[in-house]
Amino acid sequence: MAMKRSGGGPSRGRQAAKFLGVSVLSGVVLAGLALPGVGAFGLAAKGTVEEFDDLPANMKTPPLSQRTVILDNQGGQIATVYSRDRTVVPLSQISPFMQKAIVSIEDARFYEHGAVDLKGVLRALNRNAQSGGVSEGASTLTQQYVKNVFIEEAGDDPEKVAVATQQTMGRKIKELKYAIKVEKELGKERILANYLNITFFGEQAYGVEAASQRYFSKHAKDLDLGEAALLAGVVQSPTRFDPVNFPKEATKRRNIVLQRMAELKNITPAQAKAEQAKPVKLNVSRPRSGCITAVDGAGFFCDYVRQVFLTDPAFGKTREARAKRWNEGGMTIRTTLDPQTQKSVQKSISDNVYQSDKVATAISMVEPGTGKVLGMGQSKPYGFGQNQTQINLSANFAQGGSKGFQPGSTFKPIIAAAALEEGKSADQSYSSPYSMSYPDEVETCGKPWKNYGESLTNENTSESGPYRMAEATAKSVNTYFVQLIGDVGLCPVAKMADKLGLKRADGKDVEQVPSIALGTQNMSPLSMAAAYAAFANHGVYCTPVVVTSATGPNGKHIDVPKSQCSRAMSEETANTINTLLRGVVEDGTGKQAGLDGRDSAGKTGTTDSRYAAWFVGYTPNLAGAVWVGGATENVSMQDITIGGRYHDKVYGGDTPGPIWRDAMNGALDGKPSYGFDTVPGIDTGSSGQDRPAKGHHRPRH
């Protein structure tokens, strides 16, 4: 008796003998089975063997693409994303009925033959000859598995998929050689497990676990006889035998599988008859993939995680490598999203701005000292329908966002910080008239900016100086800050913006022009929130991060990008800005945004023609930016209703301010109340590690 190797396959000698027979017959048999005509190919046995020998010895087996689960910072699921819905399970987690059903209908002699079933080949050749066409194939489960590997490797590339499935002699020869290799290395049980995990069962379900969940809302290990027979029958033609859309065809096919199982004595005739009499009962779970399914309005946060994955070198050296890794999936990604903060963000949005409004709002929340993005939402939800969008209004263009919005006067604190770093005092006074011309010439980091007749005014005629920095900030006096820029120059302002991570939303550096004092260069809410977080964090800026940890399909840790923290300004400057911006919410334009019982600071912003209105503010432990404006085109926010409330004119303090207040109150409910003199966070350095601030943390209740 020939020796059997592990896994139940035949010995190498027997395997070789079988393949020799197939090689001799291949010019006729393979063409007769799989191709429209033999004569057109004229492939001799000798040529077939040479082509076989020229193939590489090892088959490239790509990782099976699976679901990736995205979690919040508490471990709750935000969304599941995948290019192919698949969950790989071991054979022990697949119902024995399923194992017997698939073998019975697809390859009854699976445990008796090697990679190639000569009896099956000859039987199929005979039946095909009798029918005059291709009525029966002879591919073994092993060969089918190899073919599926080729398809998996092709991914979603239509040209590669066509090559992987083309009916040519070369592909069949390649399939044969690799099938022999797979039989030798894996053995029967692993081949069966791999086949059941890779094959397509229709309805977007790849692998038996996903199919079991899709059709019956249960695990593959719990499939009963009838359910297993139904799934085994689907494999031959997932469209024709789709039980959701074609239940009659699926039932007929199920009954054929049951009959075949009885003929092979895998079940009794009585069992087969009993199951055949039963109607097909489905418990369908519709596929829920992608960020569109994210909970609590976190669709855009979810998409931002994807954009970070695709653009950050931490996840792969090239974009192609990162995209491949993302599509393969099977990861568990834990993010920075705080469910309490996100729920509060979403509630504030829905309470204050309607999805159907002419304008939209977007909110980003960042933790000072860590750069962690704790919340992100907008009134136009993630989707493809009316009043929905796929543009993340909080993010820069490179991360799936828009090209930004003019921040108006919320940019003024950056100018103040630059001036203070240059040695100016908060007591600096300027004439600050209601209207004035821009300075004739202003220093930049390069050639001086020259004025060719440009001028500006303040919001109201009553705003006429002289003013010092505190009052000018509280009242948002344009002419004061232009005079300040004329004094210190534009280069310090540009450098401060860079230190605070502020680039234009289109990715370009800020333009060095005096009108920057009016916030004329488009920014994103996330960038503004992260910049203001540096004021709360003693002047140390931390780059925004959204991923805290990740594991691959094998549970192995994946390195993730860390927040990079660096000092943008002295602690003294940051403290002065805190004092200035506290005045805005206590006695200035942002009074409606003030928080009860907590130290808070912030700045309003309203642009020309009221195309955009902002409030950007912070407490010692949370910073947030709120923007309101037209999502895809300019909308002048005058004589307008937003969230059911009529506005003669929209201001940064009366619309974005209350949205910010409501979102912050919910996010901070139950959290410690710190004073600005005891801010927890990072005091210096360039790493992403939390360090205690100087002094004691004395919560204010």
mmCIF file of C-alpha atoms in Angstrom, residues 15-326:
data_model
loop_
_atom_site.group_PDB
_atom_site.id
_atom_site.type_symbol
_atom_site.label_atom_id
_atom_site.label_comp_id
_atom_site.label_asym_id
_atom_site.label_seq_id
_atom_site.Cartn_x
_atom_site.Cartn_y
_atom_site.Cartn_z
ATOM 1 C CA GLN A 15 1.138 12.239 -6.822
ATOM 2 C CA ALA A 16 3.860 12.360 -9.452
ATOM 3 C CA ALA A 17 2.344 9.435 -11.323
ATOM 4 C CA LYS A 18 -1.006 11.139 -11.375
ATOM 5 C CA PHE A 19 0.455 14.379 -12.615
ATOM 6 C CA LEU A 20 2.388 12.567 -15.346
ATOM 7 C CA GLY A 21 -0.891 11.170 -16.578
ATOM 8 C CA VAL A 22 -2.462 14.591 -16.543
ATOM 9 C CA SER A 23 0.526 16.092 -18.328
ATOM 10 C CA VAL A 24 0.231 13.577 -21.132
ATOM 11 C CA LEU A 25 -3.490 14.231 -21.427
ATOM 12 C CA SER A 26 -3.417 17.950 -20.746
ATOM 13 C CA GLY A 27 -3.391 19.104 -24.350
ATOM 14 C CA VAL A 28 -6.711 17.400 -24.868
ATOM 15 C CA VAL A 29 -8.308 16.989 -21.471
ATOM 16 C CA LEU A 30 -7.839 20.480 -20.085
ATOM 17 C CA ALA A 31 -8.874 22.101 -23.320
ATOM 18 C CA GLY A 32 -11.884 19.815 -23.530
ATOM 19 C CA LEU A 33 -12.925 20.678 -19.987
ATOM 20 C CA ALA A 34 -12.250 24.371 -19.787
ATOM 21 C CA LEU A 35 -11.778 25.789 -23.280
ATOM 22 C CA PRO A 36 -14.040 26.192 -26.306
ATOM 23 C CA GLY A 37 -11.937 24.089 -28.634
ATOM 24 C CA VAL A 38 -8.837 21.899 -28.598
ATOM 25 C CA GLY A 39 -7.604 22.245 -32.128
ATOM 26 C CA ALA A 40 -7.092 25.986 -31.923
ATOM 27 C CA PHE A 41 -4.378 25.518 -29.292
ATOM 28 C CA GLY A 42 -2.394 22.582 -30.696
ATOM 29 C CA LEU A 43 -0.602 22.271 -27.376
ATOM 30 C CA ALA A 44 1.641 19.200 -27.237
ATOM 31 C CA ALA A 45 2.339 17.300 -24.066
ATOM 32 C CA LYS A 46 6.027 18.202 -24.312
ATOM 33 C CA GLY A 47 5.258 21.915 -24.468
ATOM 34 C CA THR A 48 2.887 21.594 -21.542
ATOM 35 C CA VAL A 49 5.525 19.966 -19.361
ATOM 36 C CA GLU A 50 8.079 22.641 -20.274
ATOM 37 C CA GLU A 51 5.631 25.397 -19.408
ATOM 38 C CA PHE A 52 4.872 23.599 -16.156
ATOM 39 C CA ASP A 53 8.574 23.350 -15.274
ATOM 40 C CA ASP A 54 9.144 27.050 -15.957
ATOM 41 C CA LEU A 55 6.655 28.131 -13.263
ATOM 42 C CA PRO A 56 8.004 29.296 -9.870
ATOM 43 C CA ALA A 57 7.945 26.577 -7.230
ATOM 44 C CA ASN A 58 6.066 28.602 -4.608
ATOM 45 C CA MET A 59 2.652 30.203 -4.934
ATOM 46 C CA LYS A 60 2.347 33.725 -3.646
ATOM 47 C CA THR A 61 -0.486 33.648 -1.101
ATOM 48 C CA PRO A 62 -1.789 37.128 -0.244
ATOM 49 C CA PRO A 63 -3.365 37.765 3.159
ATOM 50 C CA LEU A 64 -7.133 37.433 2.982
ATOM 51 C CA SER A 65 -8.852 40.794 3.130
ATOM 52 C CA GLN A 66 -11.019 41.072 6.227
ATOM 53 C CA ARG A 67 -13.053 43.547 8.231
ATOM 54 C CA THR A 68 -11.321 46.299 10.145
ATOM 55 C CA VAL A 69 -12.999 47.450 13.347
ATOM 56 C CA ILE A 70 -12.593 51.081 14.450
ATOM 57 C CA LEU A 71 -13.072 51.706 18.170
ATOM 58 C CA ASP A 72 -13.418 54.785 20.355
ATOM 59 C CA ASN A 73 -11.124 55.466 23.311
ATOM 60 C CA GLN A 74 -13.330 53.363 25.583
ATOM 61 C CA GLY A 75 -13.306 50.341 23.294
ATOM 62 C CA GLY A 76 -16.788 50.932 21.863
ATOM 63 C CA GLN A 77 -17.253 50.248 18.159
ATOM 64 C CA ILE A 78 -17.485 53.296 15.912
ATOM 65 C CA ALA A 79 -17.693 51.486 12.576
ATOM 66 C CA THR A 80 -16.632 48.417 10.634
ATOM 67 C CA VAL A 81 -14.915 48.964 7.299
ATOM 68 C CA TYR A 82 -13.811 46.519 4.670
ATOM 69 C CA SER A 83 -13.153 46.070 0.986
ATOM 70 C CA ARG A 84 -14.370 42.480 1.389
ATOM 71 C CA ASP A 85 -16.598 41.374 4.228
ATOM 72 C CA ARG A 86 -14.725 38.434 5.674
ATOM 73 C CA THR A 87 -13.856 37.063 9.098
ATOM 74 C CA VAL A 88 -11.340 34.249 8.982
ATOM 75 C CA VAL A 89 -12.153 31.356 11.333
ATOM 76 C CA PRO A 90 -10.410 28.005 11.970
ATOM 77 C CA LEU A 91 -12.006 24.734 10.877
ATOM 78 C CA SER A 92 -12.981 24.053 14.479
ATOM 79 C CA GLN A 93 -15.281 27.119 14.279
ATOM 80 C CA ILE A 94 -17.084 25.841 11.166
ATOM 81 C CA SER A 95 -20.063 23.520 11.508
ATOM 82 C CA PRO A 96 -19.298 19.867 10.610
ATOM 83 C CA PHE A 97 -22.463 19.990 8.470
ATOM 84 C CA MET A 98 -20.881 22.802 6.455
ATOM 85 C CA GLN A 99 -17.653 20.879 5.980
ATOM 86 C CA LYS A 100 -19.481 17.768 4.766
ATOM 87 C CA ALA A 101 -21.869 19.753 2.551
ATOM 88 C CA ILE A 102 -19.157 21.624 0.651
ATOM 89 C CA VAL A 103 -17.087 18.492 0.094
ATOM 90 C CA SER A 104 -20.138 16.506 -1.022
ATOM 91 C CA ILE A 105 -21.237 18.987 -3.668
ATOM 92 C CA GLU A 106 -17.912 20.410 -4.823
ATOM 93 C CA ASP A 107 -15.428 17.534 -4.561
ATOM 94 C CA ALA A 108 -16.836 14.237 -3.249
ATOM 95 C CA ARG A 109 -13.490 12.431 -3.536
ATOM 96 C CA PHE A 110 -11.575 15.245 -1.803
ATOM 97 C CA TYR A 111 -10.117 12.986 0.883
ATOM 98 C CA GLU A 112 -9.173 10.248 -1.620
ATOM 99 C CA HIS A 113 -7.326 12.023 -4.406
ATOM 100 C CA GLY A 114 -4.364 14.366 -4.546
ATOM 101 C CA ALA A 115 -4.335 17.806 -6.107
ATOM 102 C CA VAL A 116 -5.797 16.424 -9.358
ATOM 103 C CA ASP A 117 -8.628 13.889 -9.556
ATOM 104 C CA LEU A 118 -7.938 11.726 -12.613
ATOM 105 C CA LYS A 119 -11.232 9.866 -12.253
ATOM 106 C CA GLY A 120 -13.023 13.168 -12.108
ATOM 107 C CA VAL A 121 -11.142 14.433 -15.158
ATOM 108 C CA LEU A 122 -12.033 11.369 -17.229
ATOM 109 C CA ARG A 123 -15.643 11.377 -15.995
ATOM 110 C CA ALA A 124 -16.052 15.065 -16.876
ATOM 111 C CA LEU A 125 -14.352 14.567 -20.246
ATOM 112 C CA ASN A 126 -16.773 11.760 -21.068
ATOM 113 C CA ARG A 127 -19.848 13.733 -20.002
ATOM 114 C CA ASN A 128 -18.705 16.840 -21.835
ATOM 115 C CA ALA A 129 -18.136 14.799 -24.975
ATOM 116 C CA GLN A 130 -21.631 13.378 -24.688
ATOM 117 C CA SER A 131 -23.190 16.780 -24.165
ATOM 118 C CA GLY A 132 -21.143 18.515 -26.848
ATOM 119 C CA GLY A 133 -20.238 21.329 -24.467
ATOM 120 C CA VAL A 134 -18.797 22.021 -21.048
ATOM 121 C CA SER A 135 -21.475 20.543 -18.766
ATOM 122 C CA GLU A 136 -19.142 19.423 -15.997
ATOM 123 C CA GLY A 137 -15.777 20.547 -14.655
ATOM 124 C CA ALA A 138 -13.193 18.483 -12.854
ATOM 125 C CA SER A 139 -11.458 20.996 -10.634
ATOM 126 C CA THR A 140 -10.773 19.715 -7.140
ATOM 127 C CA LEU A 141 -11.340 21.813 -4.036
ATOM 128 C CA THR A 142 -7.593 22.338 -3.976
ATOM 129 C CA GLN A 143 -7.615 23.697 -7.517
ATOM 130 C CA GLN A 144 -10.603 25.888 -6.708
ATOM 131 C CA TYR A 145 -8.760 27.218 -3.658
ATOM 132 C CA VAL A 146 -5.729 28.057 -5.822
ATOM 133 C CA LYS A 147 -7.958 29.852 -8.337
ATOM 134 C CA ASN A 148 -9.503 31.879 -5.521
ATOM 135 C CA VAL A 149 -6.019 32.832 -4.328
ATOM 136 C CA PHE A 150 -5.311 34.227 -7.805
ATOM 137 C CA ILE A 151 -8.551 36.225 -7.636
ATOM 138 C CA GLU A 152 -7.778 37.489 -4.120
ATOM 139 C CA GLU A 153 -4.335 38.610 -5.240
ATOM 140 C CA ALA A 154 -5.931 40.540 -8.119
ATOM 141 C CA GLY A 155 -7.938 42.566 -5.576
ATOM 142 C CA ASP A 156 -10.359 45.069 -7.115
ATOM 143 C CA ASP A 157 -8.315 45.644 -10.276
ATOM 144 C CA PRO A 158 -10.639 44.580 -13.164
ATOM 145 C CA GLU A 159 -7.750 43.782 -15.510
ATOM 146 C CA LYS A 160 -5.988 41.605 -12.933
ATOM 147 C CA VAL A 161 -9.248 39.835 -12.086
ATOM 148 C CA ALA A 162 -9.791 39.094 -15.798
ATOM 149 C CA VAL A 163 -6.318 37.559 -16.021
ATOM 150 C CA ALA A 164 -6.896 35.524 -12.854
ATOM 151 C CA THR A 165 -10.128 34.022 -14.216
ATOM 152 C CA GLN A 166 -9.368 33.733 -17.924
ATOM 153 C CA GLN A 167 -10.011 30.314 -19.494
ATOM 154 C CA THR A 168 -6.555 29.673 -20.948
ATOM 155 C CA MET A 169 -4.265 26.693 -20.963
ATOM 156 C CA GLY A 170 -1.528 28.687 -19.227
ATOM 157 C CA ARG A 171 -3.749 29.521 -16.271
ATOM 158 C CA LYS A 172 -4.913 25.905 -15.905
ATOM 159 C CA ILE A 173 -1.316 24.671 -15.949
ATOM 160 C CA LYS A 174 -0.362 27.248 -13.330
ATOM 161 C CA GLU A 175 -3.363 26.194 -11.243
ATOM 162 C CA LEU A 176 -2.335 22.531 -11.491
ATOM 163 C CA LYS A 177 1.254 23.072 -10.393
ATOM 164 C CA TYR A 178 0.315 25.203 -7.422
ATOM 165 C CA ALA A 179 -2.454 22.794 -6.424
ATOM 166 C CA ILE A 180 0.136 20.015 -6.192
ATOM 167 C CA LYS A 181 2.349 22.261 -4.083
ATOM 168 C CA VAL A 182 -0.530 23.203 -1.788
ATOM 169 C CA GLU A 183 -1.552 19.566 -1.274
ATOM 170 C CA LYS A 184 2.000 18.697 -0.321
ATOM 171 C CA GLU A 185 2.468 21.580 2.143
ATOM 172 C CA LEU A 186 -0.950 22.086 3.731
ATOM 173 C CA GLY A 187 -2.832 18.814 3.840
ATOM 174 C CA LYS A 188 -6.575 18.331 3.559
ATOM 175 C CA GLU A 189 -7.860 20.036 6.692
ATOM 176 C CA ARG A 190 -5.988 23.289 6.116
ATOM 177 C CA ILE A 191 -6.973 23.296 2.448
ATOM 178 C CA LEU A 192 -10.639 22.872 3.413
ATOM 179 C CA ALA A 193 -10.403 25.624 6.038
ATOM 180 C CA ASN A 194 -8.638 27.968 3.602
ATOM 181 C CA TYR A 195 -11.201 27.248 0.898
ATOM 182 C CA LEU A 196 -14.141 27.945 3.195
ATOM 183 C CA ASN A 197 -12.548 31.219 4.307
ATOM 184 C CA ILE A 198 -11.640 32.505 0.856
ATOM 185 C CA THR A 199 -14.575 31.586 -1.350
ATOM 186 C CA PHE A 200 -17.378 34.006 -2.284
ATOM 187 C CA PHE A 201 -20.906 33.250 -1.083
ATOM 188 C CA GLY A 202 -22.722 36.203 -2.642
ATOM 189 C CA GLU A 203 -24.361 39.247 -1.019
ATOM 190 C CA GLN A 204 -20.898 40.806 -0.428
ATOM 191 C CA ALA A 205 -19.954 37.916 1.880
ATOM 192 C CA TYR A 206 -16.542 36.336 1.518
ATOM 193 C CA GLY A 207 -15.849 33.229 3.554
ATOM 194 C CA VAL A 208 -18.304 31.058 5.436
ATOM 195 C CA GLU A 209 -18.346 33.131 8.658
ATOM 196 C CA ALA A 210 -19.431 36.300 6.849
ATOM 197 C CA ALA A 211 -21.934 34.281 4.785
ATOM 198 C CA SER A 212 -23.402 32.702 7.895
ATOM 199 C CA GLN A 213 -23.794 36.133 9.473
ATOM 200 C CA ARG A 214 -25.264 37.615 6.301
ATOM 201 C CA TYR A 215 -27.932 34.971 5.610
ATOM 202 C CA PHE A 216 -28.669 33.602 9.085
ATOM 203 C CA SER A 217 -27.232 36.159 11.568
ATOM 204 C CA LYS A 218 -25.274 33.430 13.330
ATOM 205 C CA HIS A 219 -21.730 32.094 13.520
ATOM 206 C CA ALA A 220 -20.534 29.456 11.066
ATOM 207 C CA LYS A 221 -20.053 26.985 13.925
ATOM 208 C CA ASP A 222 -23.802 27.116 14.629
ATOM 209 C CA LEU A 223 -25.081 26.303 11.119
ATOM 210 C CA ASP A 224 -27.559 23.431 11.030
ATOM 211 C CA LEU A 225 -27.809 20.862 8.244
ATOM 212 C CA GLY A 226 -30.251 22.753 6.049
ATOM 213 C CA GLU A 227 -28.415 26.054 6.415
ATOM 214 C CA ALA A 228 -25.078 24.434 5.619
ATOM 215 C CA ALA A 229 -26.518 22.763 2.521
ATOM 216 C CA LEU A 230 -27.944 26.087 1.347
ATOM 217 C CA LEU A 231 -24.581 27.860 1.675
ATOM 218 C CA ALA A 232 -22.711 24.996 0.008
ATOM 219 C CA GLY A 233 -25.096 25.237 -2.923
ATOM 220 C CA VAL A 234 -24.590 28.981 -3.335
ATOM 221 C CA VAL A 235 -20.873 28.615 -4.136
ATOM 222 C CA GLN A 236 -21.369 27.278 -7.687
ATOM 223 C CA SER A 237 -23.218 30.447 -8.738
ATOM 224 C CA PRO A 238 -23.626 33.104 -6.020
ATOM 225 C CA THR A 239 -25.935 35.160 -8.226
ATOM 226 C CA ARG A 240 -28.185 32.400 -9.593
ATOM 227 C CA PHE A 241 -28.555 30.662 -6.235
ATOM 228 C CA ASP A 242 -28.794 33.810 -4.115
ATOM 229 C CA PRO A 243 -31.414 32.863 -1.489
ATOM 230 C CA VAL A 244 -32.341 36.503 -0.854
ATOM 231 C CA ASN A 245 -33.259 37.347 -4.437
ATOM 232 C CA PHE A 246 -33.924 33.892 -5.901
ATOM 233 C CA PRO A 247 -35.290 31.713 -3.086
ATOM 234 C CA LYS A 248 -36.806 29.066 -5.381
ATOM 235 C CA GLU A 249 -33.534 28.457 -7.218
ATOM 236 C CA ALA A 250 -31.652 28.431 -3.918
ATOM 237 C CA THR A 251 -34.075 25.885 -2.476
ATOM 238 C CA LYS A 252 -33.693 23.574 -5.483
ATOM 239 C CA ARG A 253 -29.938 23.816 -5.203
ATOM 240 C CA ARG A 254 -30.033 23.160 -1.438
ATOM 241 C CA ASN A 255 -32.054 20.008 -2.050
ATOM 242 C CA ILE A 256 -29.518 18.792 -4.600
ATOM 243 C CA VAL A 257 -26.768 19.256 -2.000
ATOM 244 C CA LEU A 258 -28.785 17.314 0.579
ATOM 245 C CA GLN A 259 -29.413 14.497 -1.901
ATOM 246 C CA ARG A 260 -25.717 14.334 -2.726
ATOM 247 C CA MET A 261 -24.829 14.216 0.985
ATOM 248 C CA ALA A 262 -27.206 11.265 1.411
ATOM 249 C CA GLU A 263 -25.760 9.425 -1.601
ATOM 250 C CA LEU A 264 -22.290 9.765 -0.068
ATOM 251 C CA LYS A 265 -23.632 8.584 3.306
ATOM 252 C CA ASN A 266 -22.690 11.847 5.020
ATOM 253 C CA ILE A 267 -26.291 11.998 6.209
ATOM 254 C CA THR A 268 -29.122 9.470 6.132
ATOM 255 C CA PRO A 269 -31.802 9.496 3.417
ATOM 256 C CA ALA A 270 -34.318 10.295 6.150
ATOM 257 C CA GLN A 271 -32.350 13.369 7.208
ATOM 258 C CA ALA A 272 -32.132 14.537 3.612
ATOM 259 C CA LYS A 273 -35.859 14.041 3.036
ATOM 260 C CA ALA A 274 -36.766 15.871 6.242
ATOM 261 C CA GLU A 275 -34.603 18.890 5.415
ATOM 262 C CA GLN A 276 -35.772 19.001 1.799
ATOM 263 C CA ALA A 277 -39.343 19.356 3.008
ATOM 264 C CA LYS A 278 -38.534 22.469 5.017
ATOM 265 C CA PRO A 279 -38.807 25.978 3.542
ATOM 266 C CA VAL A 280 -35.689 28.091 3.511
ATOM 267 C CA LYS A 281 -35.695 30.405 6.527
ATOM 268 C CA LEU A 282 -33.342 33.361 6.394
ATOM 269 C CA ASN A 283 -32.475 35.893 9.066
ATOM 270 C CA VAL A 284 -30.631 38.383 6.911
ATOM 271 C CA SER A 285 -28.179 40.896 8.347
ATOM 272 C CA ARG A 286 -27.572 43.570 5.770
ATOM 273 C CA PRO A 287 -23.932 44.516 5.240
ATOM 274 C CA ARG A 288 -22.924 47.560 7.258
ATOM 275 C CA SER A 289 -19.598 48.704 5.989
ATOM 276 C CA GLY A 290 -17.834 51.989 5.916
ATOM 277 C CA CYS A 291 -17.869 55.261 7.754
ATOM 278 C CA ILE A 292 -21.427 55.940 6.654
ATOM 279 C CA THR A 293 -22.474 53.483 9.390
ATOM 280 C CA ALA A 294 -20.529 55.227 12.173
ATOM 281 C CA VAL A 295 -22.339 55.883 15.455
ATOM 282 C CA ASP A 296 -23.124 59.298 16.985
ATOM 283 C CA GLY A 297 -22.380 61.249 13.825
ATOM 284 C CA ALA A 298 -18.746 60.102 13.838
ATOM 285 C CA GLY A 299 -18.701 59.331 10.107
ATOM 286 C CA PHE A 300 -16.242 62.088 9.333
ATOM 287 C CA PHE A 301 -14.010 61.196 12.241
ATOM 288 C CA CYS A 302 -13.992 57.630 10.923
ATOM 289 C CA ASP A 303 -13.087 58.871 7.448
ATOM 290 C CA TYR A 304 -10.360 61.062 8.939
ATOM 291 C CA VAL A 305 -8.872 57.928 10.530
ATOM 292 C CA ARG A 306 -8.841 56.323 7.071
ATOM 293 C CA GLN A 307 -7.220 59.399 5.523
ATOM 294 C CA VAL A 308 -4.527 59.429 8.224
ATOM 295 C CA PHE A 309 -3.868 55.741 7.583
ATOM 296 C CA LEU A 310 -3.480 56.352 3.851
ATOM 297 C CA THR A 311 -1.237 59.416 4.188
ATOM 298 C CA ASP A 312 0.985 58.792 7.229
ATOM 299 C CA PRO A 313 4.290 56.955 6.565
ATOM 300 C CA ALA A 314 3.910 55.229 9.949
ATOM 301 C CA PHE A 315 1.504 52.831 8.218
ATOM 302 C CA GLY A 316 3.664 52.146 5.151
ATOM 303 C CA LYS A 317 6.443 53.685 3.108
ATOM 304 C CA THR A 318 4.299 54.424 0.048
ATOM 305 C CA ARG A 319 0.649 55.301 -0.482
ATOM 306 C CA GLU A 320 0.276 52.106 -2.487
ATOM 307 C CA ALA A 321 1.601 50.045 0.425
ATOM 308 C CA ARG A 322 -0.698 51.827 2.875
ATOM 309 C CA ALA A 323 -3.733 51.374 0.621
ATOM 310 C CA LYS A 324 -2.927 47.674 0.253
ATOM 311 C CA ARG A 325 -2.687 47.290 4.011
ATOM 312 C CA TRP A 326 -5.960 49.141 4.542
#
